[in-house]
Amino acid sequence: MEKNIVLLPGDGIGPEIIDAATEVLSVIGTKFGHTFTFDSQAIGGSAIDLYDTPLPDQTVSACKQADAILLGAVGGPKWDNNPSHLRPERGLLGIRKALDLYANLRPVKGFKKLLSASPLKEEVIKGSDLLIVRELTGGLYFGTPSERRDNGNAVVDTLSYSRYEMERIIDKGFQSAQLRSKKLTSVDKANVLESSKLWREIVEEKKATYPDVEVEHLLVDAAAMKLITNPSQFDVIVTENMFGDILSDEASVLTGSLGMLPSASLAENGVGLYEPAHGSAPDIAGLGIANPIATLLSAALMLRYSFSFEEEAALIEEAIEACIDKGYYTADLQVQSGKKINTEEMTEAIIAYIEQK
Ligand code: NAD
């Protein structure tokens, strides 16, 4: 099959990890008889440098015509003091909104060999395998523009959600749970926030549509605590934008490094955008030592969710696990033993496994 993939390498280590992903995807294409066409477009700080905007119109229209989008990361100190409309992150928020990528899925699964790389005790994280379903286009990050009042000494940020926006992400949470262990944890702050009260009402209403799913409600503060004290109790967590943002970064410690966490952002019937959960890691950009695995796992999610290429996706995941089992690791992973390798060597090892399968 032919698939047109738009690449948004972005900033920092973005281009390095996207290169790794295109190499692996090309090998998958050859092996399974697919033709992947890659169309690289600008976003973030590098787009600001080239076009004076973090999200050029050309990028948006290429993404709208793509079969799927693979993004590296945006941001870096070079643009930290820019005015807010010229911040790299605006590009990311803008593309999510432009494509209505309302559902962010982050699977968090520890690799056995890397359990010791987590700052948490091995016996605590053993058996953890969860999926965070986060609302991505509403809530505090998209409220009416923030306001400074009282000569800049008071601020107003707005948290607003429509019933429709809540219903579709809650449905996605239930549907994701149906495909896994059928347990859904809904995270909110219903003891304080009106938005969370409506959220909880909707979750209760939806139970009747998904009778096979067991549902629990957790306040976000308790959820944050339980994620690191008893992570294996979770299967699918569904939550709004900001809570999901914070909880999914917290959950990354279960995998040993941010460099291991993929994500998928999906529209209702449209295109999907896939990206690692980490940022642009400016501290190691250009050194060739970035861990490409989060991006490669994101590429696998792309094959699975956007193209329904399950076998191809599973082979990438198997190859990654096999390389980690062989003891290969990149510098971000605090493992006790094995062979430390760089981005290119890790990519080559994964490709070698795929080719000999
Ligand atoms: P970061 O995730 O970029 O880096 C945090 C730490 O993890 C750094 O020490 C970095 O070297 C390391 N790290 C991250 N990914 C790695 C990988 N693949 N391999 C090896 N090490 C890795 O977070 P930060 O330092 O807080 O932010 C840096 C920039 O990235 C900022 O400009 C921030 O706004 C931006 N950011 C972008 C995204 C995104 O594009 N989705 C997400 C978060 C942060």
mmCIF file of C-alpha atoms and ligand atoms in Angstrom:
data_model
loop_
_atom_site.group_PDB
_atom_site.id
_atom_site.type_symbol
_atom_site.label_atom_id
_atom_site.label_comp_id
_atom_site.label_asym_id
_atom_site.label_seq_id
_atom_site.Cartn_x
_atom_site.Cartn_y
_atom_site.Cartn_z
ATOM 1 C CA MET A 1 0.000 0.000 0.000
ATOM 2 C CA GLU A 2 1.056 3.606 -0.526
ATOM 3 C CA LYS A 3 1.056 6.006 2.390
ATOM 4 C CA ASN A 4 1.983 9.666 2.490
ATOM 5 C CA ILE A 5 3.608 10.514 5.835
ATOM 6 C CA VAL A 6 4.274 14.141 6.743
ATOM 7 C CA LEU A 7 7.371 14.505 8.925
ATOM 8 C CA LEU A 8 7.620 17.409 11.367
ATOM 9 C CA PRO A 9 11.179 17.049 12.735
ATOM 10 C CA GLY A 10 11.054 20.347 14.675
ATOM 11 C CA ASP A 11 13.915 21.357 16.952
ATOM 12 C CA GLY A 12 16.755 19.995 19.104
ATOM 13 C CA ILE A 13 16.993 16.213 18.805
ATOM 14 C CA GLY A 14 13.801 16.201 16.659
ATOM 15 C CA PRO A 15 15.589 15.787 13.287
ATOM 16 C CA GLU A 16 17.867 13.020 14.681
ATOM 17 C CA ILE A 17 15.040 10.854 16.007
ATOM 18 C CA ILE A 18 12.847 11.454 12.942
ATOM 19 C CA ASP A 19 15.740 10.286 10.734
ATOM 20 C CA ALA A 20 15.905 7.098 12.815
ATOM 21 C CA ALA A 21 12.152 6.570 12.344
ATOM 22 C CA THR A 22 12.221 7.070 8.569
ATOM 23 C CA GLU A 23 15.063 4.541 8.274
ATOM 24 C CA VAL A 24 13.088 1.948 10.223
ATOM 25 C CA LEU A 25 9.842 2.693 8.360
ATOM 26 C CA SER A 26 11.598 2.341 5.001
ATOM 27 C CA VAL A 27 12.860 -1.096 6.005
ATOM 28 C CA ILE A 28 9.349 -2.062 7.146
ATOM 29 C CA GLY A 29 7.989 -0.777 3.821
ATOM 30 C CA THR A 30 10.420 -2.911 1.825
ATOM 31 C CA LYS A 31 9.742 -5.989 3.941
ATOM 32 C CA PHE A 32 5.950 -5.778 3.727
ATOM 33 C CA GLY A 33 5.616 -4.299 0.223
ATOM 34 C CA HIS A 34 4.423 -0.818 1.214
ATOM 35 C CA THR A 35 5.570 2.486 -0.247
ATOM 36 C CA PHE A 36 5.965 5.197 2.358
ATOM 37 C CA THR A 37 6.439 8.699 0.947
ATOM 38 C CA PHE A 38 7.973 11.184 3.391
ATOM 39 C CA ASP A 39 7.203 14.902 3.127
ATOM 40 C CA SER A 40 9.205 16.999 5.622
ATOM 41 C CA GLN A 41 7.595 20.249 6.841
ATOM 42 C CA ALA A 42 8.598 22.990 9.260
ATOM 43 C CA ILE A 43 7.200 23.488 12.768
ATOM 44 C CA GLY A 44 8.322 25.122 16.019
ATOM 45 C CA GLY A 45 11.507 27.115 16.445
ATOM 46 C CA SER A 46 13.008 26.083 13.120
ATOM 47 C CA ALA A 47 9.808 27.301 11.393
ATOM 48 C CA ILE A 48 10.078 30.615 13.261
ATOM 49 C CA ASP A 49 13.642 31.001 11.966
ATOM 50 C CA LEU A 50 12.613 30.217 8.386
ATOM 51 C CA TYR A 51 9.111 31.678 8.089
ATOM 52 C CA ASP A 52 8.604 33.890 11.145
ATOM 53 C CA THR A 53 5.785 31.681 12.421
ATOM 54 C CA PRO A 54 5.833 28.426 14.459
ATOM 55 C CA LEU A 55 3.164 26.915 12.186
ATOM 56 C CA PRO A 56 3.360 27.906 8.496
ATOM 57 C CA ASP A 57 0.150 27.534 6.441
ATOM 58 C CA GLN A 58 2.018 25.162 4.147
ATOM 59 C CA THR A 59 2.649 22.818 7.085
ATOM 60 C CA VAL A 60 -1.029 22.811 8.042
ATOM 61 C CA SER A 61 -2.198 22.085 4.505
ATOM 62 C CA ALA A 62 0.393 19.296 4.019
ATOM 63 C CA CYS A 63 -0.751 17.730 7.323
ATOM 64 C CA LYS A 64 -4.398 17.928 6.260
ATOM 65 C CA GLN A 65 -3.610 15.940 3.117
ATOM 66 C CA ALA A 66 -1.368 13.385 4.838
ATOM 67 C CA ASP A 67 -2.251 9.809 5.700
ATOM 68 C CA ALA A 68 -0.424 10.319 9.005
ATOM 69 C CA ILE A 69 2.015 12.711 10.678
ATOM 70 C CA LEU A 70 5.183 11.918 12.615
ATOM 71 C CA LEU A 71 6.552 14.699 14.808
ATOM 72 C CA GLY A 72 9.915 14.979 16.597
ATOM 73 C CA ALA A 73 9.749 17.768 19.192
ATOM 74 C CA VAL A 74 9.713 21.541 19.341
ATOM 75 C CA GLY A 75 11.332 24.205 21.518
ATOM 76 C CA GLY A 76 14.659 25.259 22.889
ATOM 77 C CA PRO A 77 16.400 28.084 24.755
ATOM 78 C CA LYS A 78 16.939 30.046 21.544
ATOM 79 C CA TRP A 79 13.227 30.926 21.436
ATOM 80 C CA ASP A 80 12.486 31.023 25.201
ATOM 81 C CA ASN A 81 12.250 34.820 25.339
ATOM 82 C CA ASN A 82 10.111 35.201 22.219
ATOM 83 C CA PRO A 83 6.655 36.781 22.588
ATOM 84 C CA SER A 84 3.958 34.151 23.112
ATOM 85 C CA HIS A 85 2.744 34.076 19.471
ATOM 86 C CA LEU A 86 6.328 33.306 18.393
ATOM 87 C CA ARG A 87 6.931 30.450 20.819
ATOM 88 C CA PRO A 88 7.674 27.025 19.273
ATOM 89 C CA GLU A 89 4.977 25.361 21.453
ATOM 90 C CA ARG A 90 2.363 27.491 19.641
ATOM 91 C CA GLY A 91 3.101 25.368 16.575
ATOM 92 C CA LEU A 92 2.244 22.204 18.464
ATOM 93 C CA LEU A 93 -0.938 23.578 20.028
ATOM 94 C CA GLY A 94 -1.894 25.040 16.643
ATOM 95 C CA ILE A 95 -1.544 21.795 14.688
ATOM 96 C CA ARG A 96 -3.511 19.874 17.344
ATOM 97 C CA LYS A 97 -6.312 22.418 17.056
ATOM 98 C CA ALA A 98 -6.162 22.687 13.236
ATOM 99 C CA LEU A 99 -6.549 18.916 12.849
ATOM 100 C CA ASP A 100 -8.900 18.569 15.848
ATOM 101 C CA LEU A 101 -6.589 15.985 17.419
ATOM 102 C CA TYR A 102 -8.745 15.663 20.518
ATOM 103 C CA ALA A 103 -7.537 12.289 21.821
ATOM 104 C CA ASN A 104 -4.002 11.738 23.051
ATOM 105 C CA LEU A 105 -3.141 8.121 23.792
ATOM 106 C CA ARG A 106 -0.027 7.324 25.776
ATOM 107 C CA PRO A 107 0.740 3.688 26.450
ATOM 108 C CA VAL A 108 3.093 3.216 29.402
ATOM 109 C CA LYS A 109 4.661 -0.202 29.622
ATOM 110 C CA GLY A 110 7.925 -1.008 31.314
ATOM 111 C CA PHE A 111 10.457 -3.229 29.567
ATOM 112 C CA LYS A 112 11.562 -6.022 31.919
ATOM 113 C CA LYS A 113 15.241 -5.380 31.332
ATOM 114 C CA LEU A 114 14.816 -1.691 32.179
ATOM 115 C CA LEU A 115 12.917 -2.015 35.449
ATOM 116 C CA SER A 116 16.097 -1.152 37.327
ATOM 117 C CA ALA A 117 16.444 2.061 35.267
ATOM 118 C CA SER A 118 13.387 3.554 36.974
ATOM 119 C CA PRO A 119 13.910 5.618 40.138
ATOM 120 C CA LEU A 120 10.992 3.604 41.591
ATOM 121 C CA LYS A 121 11.501 0.223 43.243
ATOM 122 C CA GLU A 122 11.331 -2.727 40.855
ATOM 123 C CA GLU A 123 8.685 -4.490 42.950
ATOM 124 C CA VAL A 124 6.448 -1.394 42.719
ATOM 125 C CA ILE A 125 6.549 -1.017 38.944
ATOM 126 C CA LYS A 126 6.666 -4.693 37.972
ATOM 127 C CA GLY A 127 3.600 -5.594 35.901
ATOM 128 C CA SER A 128 2.684 -1.983 35.092
ATOM 129 C CA ASP A 129 0.978 -1.671 31.730
ATOM 130 C CA LEU A 130 -1.372 1.242 31.369
ATOM 131 C CA LEU A 131 -2.797 3.619 28.804
ATOM 132 C CA ILE A 132 -3.448 7.289 29.480
ATOM 133 C CA VAL A 133 -6.222 8.784 27.344
ATOM 134 C CA ARG A 134 -5.912 12.554 27.580
ATOM 135 C CA GLU A 135 -8.202 15.236 26.113
ATOM 136 C CA LEU A 136 -5.993 17.413 23.927
ATOM 137 C CA THR A 137 -7.867 20.353 22.423
ATOM 138 C CA GLY A 138 -9.863 21.888 25.267
ATOM 139 C CA GLY A 139 -9.572 22.977 28.881
ATOM 140 C CA LEU A 140 -7.166 25.461 30.408
ATOM 141 C CA TYR A 141 -4.641 25.422 27.558
ATOM 142 C CA PHE A 142 -7.291 26.571 25.075
ATOM 143 C CA GLY A 143 -9.444 28.922 27.186
ATOM 144 C CA THR A 144 -10.226 32.478 26.114
ATOM 145 C CA PRO A 145 -6.862 34.263 25.953
ATOM 146 C CA SER A 146 -5.288 34.588 29.384
ATOM 147 C CA GLU A 147 -5.556 38.032 30.869
ATOM 148 C CA ARG A 148 -3.407 40.146 33.140
ATOM 149 C CA ARG A 149 -5.359 42.556 35.342
ATOM 150 C CA ASP A 150 -4.574 45.007 38.096
ATOM 151 C CA ASN A 151 -1.476 46.357 36.323
ATOM 152 C CA GLY A 152 -0.211 42.858 35.732
ATOM 153 C CA ASN A 153 -0.618 41.762 39.350
ATOM 154 C CA ALA A 154 -3.629 39.511 38.825
ATOM 155 C CA VAL A 155 -4.264 36.864 36.174
ATOM 156 C CA VAL A 156 -7.198 35.001 34.664
ATOM 157 C CA ASP A 157 -6.891 31.669 32.824
ATOM 158 C CA THR A 158 -10.107 30.078 31.624
ATOM 159 C CA LEU A 159 -11.030 26.395 31.774
ATOM 160 C CA SER A 160 -13.933 25.652 29.468
ATOM 161 C CA TYR A 161 -15.296 22.441 27.974
ATOM 162 C CA SER A 162 -18.452 21.593 26.082
ATOM 163 C CA ARG A 163 -20.411 18.411 26.846
ATOM 164 C CA TYR A 164 -19.570 17.230 23.325
ATOM 165 C CA GLU A 165 -15.816 17.628 23.896
ATOM 166 C CA MET A 166 -16.059 15.655 27.130
ATOM 167 C CA GLU A 167 -18.286 12.948 25.699
ATOM 168 C CA ARG A 168 -16.019 12.080 22.783
ATOM 169 C CA ILE A 169 -12.875 11.671 24.911
ATOM 170 C CA ILE A 170 -14.756 9.732 27.600
ATOM 171 C CA ASP A 171 -16.095 7.447 24.845
ATOM 172 C CA LYS A 172 -12.509 6.985 23.638
ATOM 173 C CA GLY A 173 -11.524 6.028 27.200
ATOM 174 C CA PHE A 174 -14.295 3.417 27.449
ATOM 175 C CA GLN A 175 -13.534 2.038 23.973
ATOM 176 C CA SER A 176 -9.818 1.798 24.784
ATOM 177 C CA ALA A 177 -10.640 -0.071 28.000
ATOM 178 C CA GLN A 178 -12.817 -2.497 26.032
ATOM 179 C CA LEU A 179 -9.760 -3.369 23.924
ATOM 180 C CA ARG A 180 -7.599 -3.958 27.013
ATOM 181 C CA SER A 181 -8.416 -5.264 30.508
ATOM 182 C CA LYS A 182 -11.816 -3.507 30.675
ATOM 183 C CA LYS A 183 -10.954 -1.291 33.617
ATOM 184 C CA LEU A 184 -11.349 2.491 33.324
ATOM 185 C CA THR A 185 -10.135 5.028 35.861
ATOM 186 C CA SER A 186 -11.667 8.461 35.341
ATOM 187 C CA VAL A 187 -9.537 11.219 36.859
ATOM 188 C CA ASP A 188 -11.016 14.586 37.802
ATOM 189 C CA LYS A 189 -11.224 17.149 40.590
ATOM 190 C CA ALA A 190 -14.972 16.875 41.136
ATOM 191 C CA ASN A 191 -14.737 17.992 44.757
ATOM 192 C CA VAL A 192 -13.735 21.487 43.550
ATOM 193 C CA LEU A 193 -14.192 22.162 39.838
ATOM 194 C CA GLU A 194 -17.528 22.564 38.046
ATOM 195 C CA SER A 195 -15.960 21.181 34.851
ATOM 196 C CA SER A 196 -15.026 18.010 36.751
ATOM 197 C CA LYS A 197 -18.571 17.661 38.105
ATOM 198 C CA LEU A 198 -19.965 17.611 34.558
ATOM 199 C CA TRP A 199 -17.140 15.236 33.550
ATOM 200 C CA ARG A 200 -18.109 12.803 36.330
ATOM 201 C CA GLU A 201 -21.812 13.008 35.428
ATOM 202 C CA ILE A 202 -20.986 12.083 31.835
ATOM 203 C CA VAL A 203 -18.793 9.149 32.899
ATOM 204 C CA GLU A 204 -21.690 7.879 35.044
ATOM 205 C CA GLU A 205 -24.137 8.247 32.112
ATOM 206 C CA LYS A 206 -21.786 6.407 29.751
ATOM 207 C CA LYS A 207 -21.482 3.363 32.001
ATOM 208 C CA ALA A 208 -24.744 2.024 30.579
ATOM 209 C CA THR A 209 -23.309 2.080 27.031
ATOM 210 C CA TYR A 210 -20.218 0.104 28.075
ATOM 211 C CA PRO A 211 -21.539 -2.393 30.677
ATOM 212 C CA ASP A 212 -18.475 -4.638 30.283
ATOM 213 C CA VAL A 213 -16.130 -1.908 31.569
ATOM 214 C CA GLU A 214 -15.465 -1.526 35.285
ATOM 215 C CA VAL A 215 -15.241 2.173 36.216
ATOM 216 C CA GLU A 216 -13.638 3.965 39.129
ATOM 217 C CA HIS A 217 -13.383 7.700 39.825
ATOM 218 C CA LEU A 218 -10.213 9.156 41.287
ATOM 219 C CA LEU A 219 -9.390 12.722 42.236
ATOM 220 C CA VAL A 220 -6.299 13.885 40.385
ATOM 221 C CA ASP A 221 -4.230 14.331 43.555
ATOM 222 C CA ALA A 222 -4.941 10.740 44.643
ATOM 223 C CA ALA A 223 -4.275 9.519 41.095
ATOM 224 C CA ALA A 224 -0.864 11.223 41.095
ATOM 225 C CA MET A 225 0.007 9.441 44.329
ATOM 226 C CA LYS A 226 -1.274 6.024 43.233
ATOM 227 C CA LEU A 227 0.537 6.199 39.894
ATOM 228 C CA ILE A 228 3.847 5.881 41.669
ATOM 229 C CA THR A 229 2.831 3.840 44.701
ATOM 230 C CA ASN A 230 0.716 1.200 42.935
ATOM 231 C CA PRO A 231 0.880 1.695 39.147
ATOM 232 C CA SER A 232 -0.115 -1.865 38.279
ATOM 233 C CA GLN A 233 -3.656 -1.163 39.568
ATOM 234 C CA PHE A 234 -4.331 0.915 36.430
ATOM 235 C CA ASP A 235 -5.443 -0.206 32.998
ATOM 236 C CA VAL A 236 -6.893 2.824 31.161
ATOM 237 C CA ILE A 237 -6.906 6.308 32.670
ATOM 238 C CA VAL A 238 -9.120 8.920 31.004
ATOM 239 C CA THR A 239 -8.784 12.561 31.915
ATOM 240 C CA GLU A 240 -8.926 16.169 30.732
ATOM 241 C CA ASN A 241 -6.086 18.096 29.144
ATOM 242 C CA MET A 242 -3.983 19.535 31.975
ATOM 243 C CA PHE A 243 -4.413 16.600 34.378
ATOM 244 C CA GLY A 244 -3.404 14.261 31.543
ATOM 245 C CA ASP A 245 -0.396 16.373 30.678
ATOM 246 C CA ILE A 246 0.948 16.145 34.209
ATOM 247 C CA LEU A 247 0.019 12.518 34.906
ATOM 248 C CA SER A 248 1.514 11.227 31.652
ATOM 249 C CA ASP A 249 4.887 12.808 32.374
ATOM 250 C CA GLU A 250 4.742 11.387 35.885
ATOM 251 C CA ALA A 251 3.950 7.954 34.429
ATOM 252 C CA SER A 252 7.049 8.149 32.246
ATOM 253 C CA VAL A 253 9.226 7.302 35.264
ATOM 254 C CA LEU A 254 7.735 3.812 35.159
ATOM 255 C CA THR A 255 9.553 3.165 31.884
ATOM 256 C CA GLY A 256 12.953 4.331 33.065
ATOM 257 C CA SER A 257 13.233 7.323 30.734
ATOM 258 C CA LEU A 258 11.166 9.868 28.884
ATOM 259 C CA GLY A 259 13.026 8.546 25.861
ATOM 260 C CA MET A 260 10.886 5.377 25.926
ATOM 261 C CA LEU A 261 7.359 6.866 25.815
ATOM 262 C CA PRO A 262 5.381 7.138 22.570
ATOM 263 C CA SER A 263 2.091 8.905 21.942
ATOM 264 C CA ALA A 264 -0.698 9.062 19.405
ATOM 265 C CA SER A 265 -3.015 12.033 18.892
ATOM 266 C CA LEU A 266 -6.143 11.172 16.981
ATOM 267 C CA ALA A 267 -8.927 13.082 15.278
ATOM 268 C CA GLU A 268 -12.464 11.710 15.075
ATOM 269 C CA ASN A 269 -12.314 10.508 11.490
ATOM 270 C CA GLY A 270 -9.214 12.172 10.244
ATOM 271 C CA VAL A 271 -5.510 12.013 10.366
ATOM 272 C CA GLY A 272 -3.394 10.973 13.366
ATOM 273 C CA LEU A 273 -0.257 12.673 14.688
ATOM 274 C CA TYR A 274 2.377 10.540 16.389
ATOM 275 C CA GLU A 275 5.194 11.853 18.552
ATOM 276 C CA PRO A 276 7.466 10.903 21.435
ATOM 277 C CA ALA A 277 6.312 12.149 24.837
ATOM 278 C CA HIS A 278 9.605 13.899 25.480
ATOM 279 C CA GLY A 279 10.734 17.361 24.419
ATOM 280 C CA SER A 280 13.517 18.537 22.129
ATOM 281 C CA ALA A 281 16.294 17.760 24.669
ATOM 282 C CA PRO A 282 18.426 20.779 23.676
ATOM 283 C CA ASP A 283 21.114 19.668 26.147
ATOM 284 C CA ILE A 284 22.030 16.690 23.940
ATOM 285 C CA ALA A 285 20.965 17.969 20.497
ATOM 286 C CA GLY A 286 23.529 17.269 17.770
ATOM 287 C CA LEU A 287 25.521 14.806 19.900
ATOM 288 C CA GLY A 288 23.989 11.743 18.221
ATOM 289 C CA ILE A 289 23.146 10.134 21.572
ATOM 290 C CA ALA A 290 19.366 10.664 21.735
ATOM 291 C CA ASN A 291 17.258 7.624 22.462
ATOM 292 C CA PRO A 292 15.192 7.014 19.310
ATOM 293 C CA ILE A 293 12.908 4.412 20.925
ATOM 294 C CA ALA A 294 9.984 6.701 21.906
ATOM 295 C CA THR A 295 9.821 7.898 18.303
ATOM 296 C CA LEU A 296 10.114 4.381 16.890
ATOM 297 C CA LEU A 297 7.319 3.218 19.214
ATOM 298 C CA SER A 298 5.279 6.238 18.003
ATOM 299 C CA ALA A 299 5.895 5.125 14.415
ATOM 300 C CA ALA A 300 4.605 1.676 15.415
ATOM 301 C CA LEU A 301 1.450 3.297 16.839
ATOM 302 C CA MET A 302 1.064 5.130 13.522
ATOM 303 C CA LEU A 303 1.197 1.851 11.600
ATOM 304 C CA ARG A 304 -1.357 0.341 13.976
ATOM 305 C CA TYR A 305 -3.896 3.173 14.422
ATOM 306 C CA SER A 306 -3.705 5.067 11.118
ATOM 307 C CA PHE A 307 -2.934 2.253 8.673
ATOM 308 C CA SER A 308 -4.148 -0.884 10.522
ATOM 309 C CA PHE A 309 -0.730 -2.490 9.839
ATOM 310 C CA GLU A 310 -0.763 -4.563 13.023
ATOM 311 C CA GLU A 311 1.903 -7.074 11.997
ATOM 312 C CA GLU A 312 4.280 -4.300 10.930
ATOM 313 C CA ALA A 313 3.718 -2.380 14.185
ATOM 314 C CA ALA A 314 4.235 -5.480 16.288
ATOM 315 C CA LEU A 315 7.518 -6.245 14.485
ATOM 316 C CA ILE A 316 8.947 -2.818 15.366
ATOM 317 C CA GLU A 317 7.922 -3.321 19.004
ATOM 318 C CA GLU A 318 9.396 -6.825 19.051
ATOM 319 C CA ALA A 319 12.666 -5.556 17.536
ATOM 320 C CA ILE A 320 12.956 -2.846 20.186
ATOM 321 C CA GLU A 321 12.310 -5.293 23.005
ATOM 322 C CA ALA A 322 14.831 -7.751 21.522
ATOM 323 C CA CYS A 323 17.553 -5.071 21.377
ATOM 324 C CA ILE A 324 16.893 -4.047 24.951
ATOM 325 C CA ASP A 325 16.957 -7.699 26.014
ATOM 326 C CA LYS A 326 20.356 -8.003 24.311
ATOM 327 C CA GLY A 327 21.572 -5.324 26.706
ATOM 328 C CA TYR A 328 21.725 -2.361 24.307
ATOM 329 C CA TYR A 329 20.911 0.970 25.917
ATOM 330 C CA THR A 330 21.315 4.691 25.228
ATOM 331 C CA ALA A 331 22.864 7.169 27.639
ATOM 332 C CA ASP A 332 19.547 8.359 29.127
ATOM 333 C CA LEU A 333 18.837 4.903 30.608
ATOM 334 C CA GLN A 334 20.392 4.354 34.010
ATOM 335 C CA VAL A 335 20.941 0.623 33.670
ATOM 336 C CA GLN A 336 23.461 -1.447 35.602
ATOM 337 C CA SER A 337 24.971 -3.459 32.762
ATOM 338 C CA GLY A 338 24.876 -3.916 28.992
ATOM 339 C CA LYS A 339 26.278 -2.084 26.010
ATOM 340 C CA LYS A 340 25.894 1.670 25.772
ATOM 341 C CA ILE A 341 25.261 2.716 22.163
ATOM 342 C CA ASN A 342 24.310 5.890 20.309
ATOM 343 C CA THR A 343 21.243 6.817 18.226
ATOM 344 C CA GLU A 344 22.588 5.425 14.980
ATOM 345 C CA GLU A 345 23.785 2.174 16.535
ATOM 346 C CA MET A 346 20.434 1.610 18.263
ATOM 347 C CA THR A 347 18.610 2.278 14.982
ATOM 348 C CA GLU A 348 20.900 -0.116 13.116
ATOM 349 C CA ALA A 349 20.441 -2.829 15.738
ATOM 350 C CA ILE A 350 16.649 -2.522 15.467
ATOM 351 C CA ILE A 351 16.818 -2.593 11.659
ATOM 352 C CA ALA A 352 19.105 -5.647 11.712
ATOM 353 C CA TYR A 353 16.539 -7.514 13.831
ATOM 354 C CA ILE A 354 13.683 -6.547 11.490
ATOM 355 C CA GLU A 355 15.639 -7.595 8.400
ATOM 356 C CA GLN A 356 16.584 -11.029 9.727
ATOM 357 C CA LYS A 357 12.988 -11.832 10.832
HETATM 358 P P1 NAD B 1 12.938 17.292 27.479
HETATM 359 O O1 NAD B 1 11.985 16.148 27.428
HETATM 360 O O2 NAD B 1 13.357 17.864 26.190
HETATM 361 O O3 NAD B 1 14.269 16.841 28.266
HETATM 362 C C1 NAD B 1 14.269 16.440 29.618
HETATM 363 C C2 NAD B 1 15.523 15.583 29.886
HETATM 364 O O4 NAD B 1 15.346 14.303 29.270
HETATM 365 C C3 NAD B 1 16.788 16.191 29.275
HETATM 366 O O5 NAD B 1 17.877 15.904 30.130
HETATM 367 C C4 NAD B 1 16.948 15.442 27.966
HETATM 368 O O6 NAD B 1 18.289 15.344 27.521
HETATM 369 C C5 NAD B 1 16.356 14.078 28.314
HETATM 370 N N1 NAD B 1 15.741 13.456 27.129
HETATM 371 C C6 NAD B 1 14.519 13.748 26.596
HETATM 372 N N2 NAD B 1 14.296 12.988 25.531
HETATM 373 C C7 NAD B 1 15.391 12.209 25.370
HETATM 374 C C8 NAD B 1 15.756 11.204 24.431
HETATM 375 N N3 NAD B 1 14.958 10.850 23.422
HETATM 376 N N4 NAD B 1 16.955 10.619 24.568
HETATM 377 C C9 NAD B 1 17.786 10.947 25.576
HETATM 378 N N5 NAD B 1 17.495 11.878 26.507
HETATM 379 C C10 NAD B 1 16.306 12.503 26.407
HETATM 380 O O7 NAD B 1 12.269 18.392 28.405
HETATM 381 P P2 NAD B 1 12.757 19.873 28.760
HETATM 382 O O8 NAD B 1 14.251 19.888 28.929
HETATM 383 O O9 NAD B 1 11.896 20.295 29.884
HETATM 384 O O10 NAD B 1 12.359 20.749 27.507
HETATM 385 C C11 NAD B 1 13.254 21.066 26.435
HETATM 386 C C12 NAD B 1 12.462 21.783 25.366
HETATM 387 O O11 NAD B 1 11.489 20.883 24.810
HETATM 388 C C13 NAD B 1 11.685 22.994 25.874
HETATM 389 O O12 NAD B 1 11.793 24.018 24.924
HETATM 390 C C14 NAD B 1 10.265 22.488 25.983
HETATM 391 O O13 NAD B 1 9.310 23.523 25.822
HETATM 392 C C15 NAD B 1 10.208 21.522 24.826
HETATM 393 N N6 NAD B 1 9.182 20.460 24.950
HETATM 394 C C16 NAD B 1 8.617 20.073 23.784
HETATM 395 C C17 NAD B 1 7.691 19.037 23.811
HETATM 396 C C18 NAD B 1 7.121 18.591 22.492
HETATM 397 O O14 NAD B 1 7.604 18.995 21.449
HETATM 398 N N7 NAD B 1 6.113 17.727 22.505
HETATM 399 C C19 NAD B 1 7.364 18.397 25.005
HETATM 400 C C20 NAD B 1 8.006 18.813 26.167
HETATM 401 C C21 NAD B 1 8.933 19.851 26.132
#
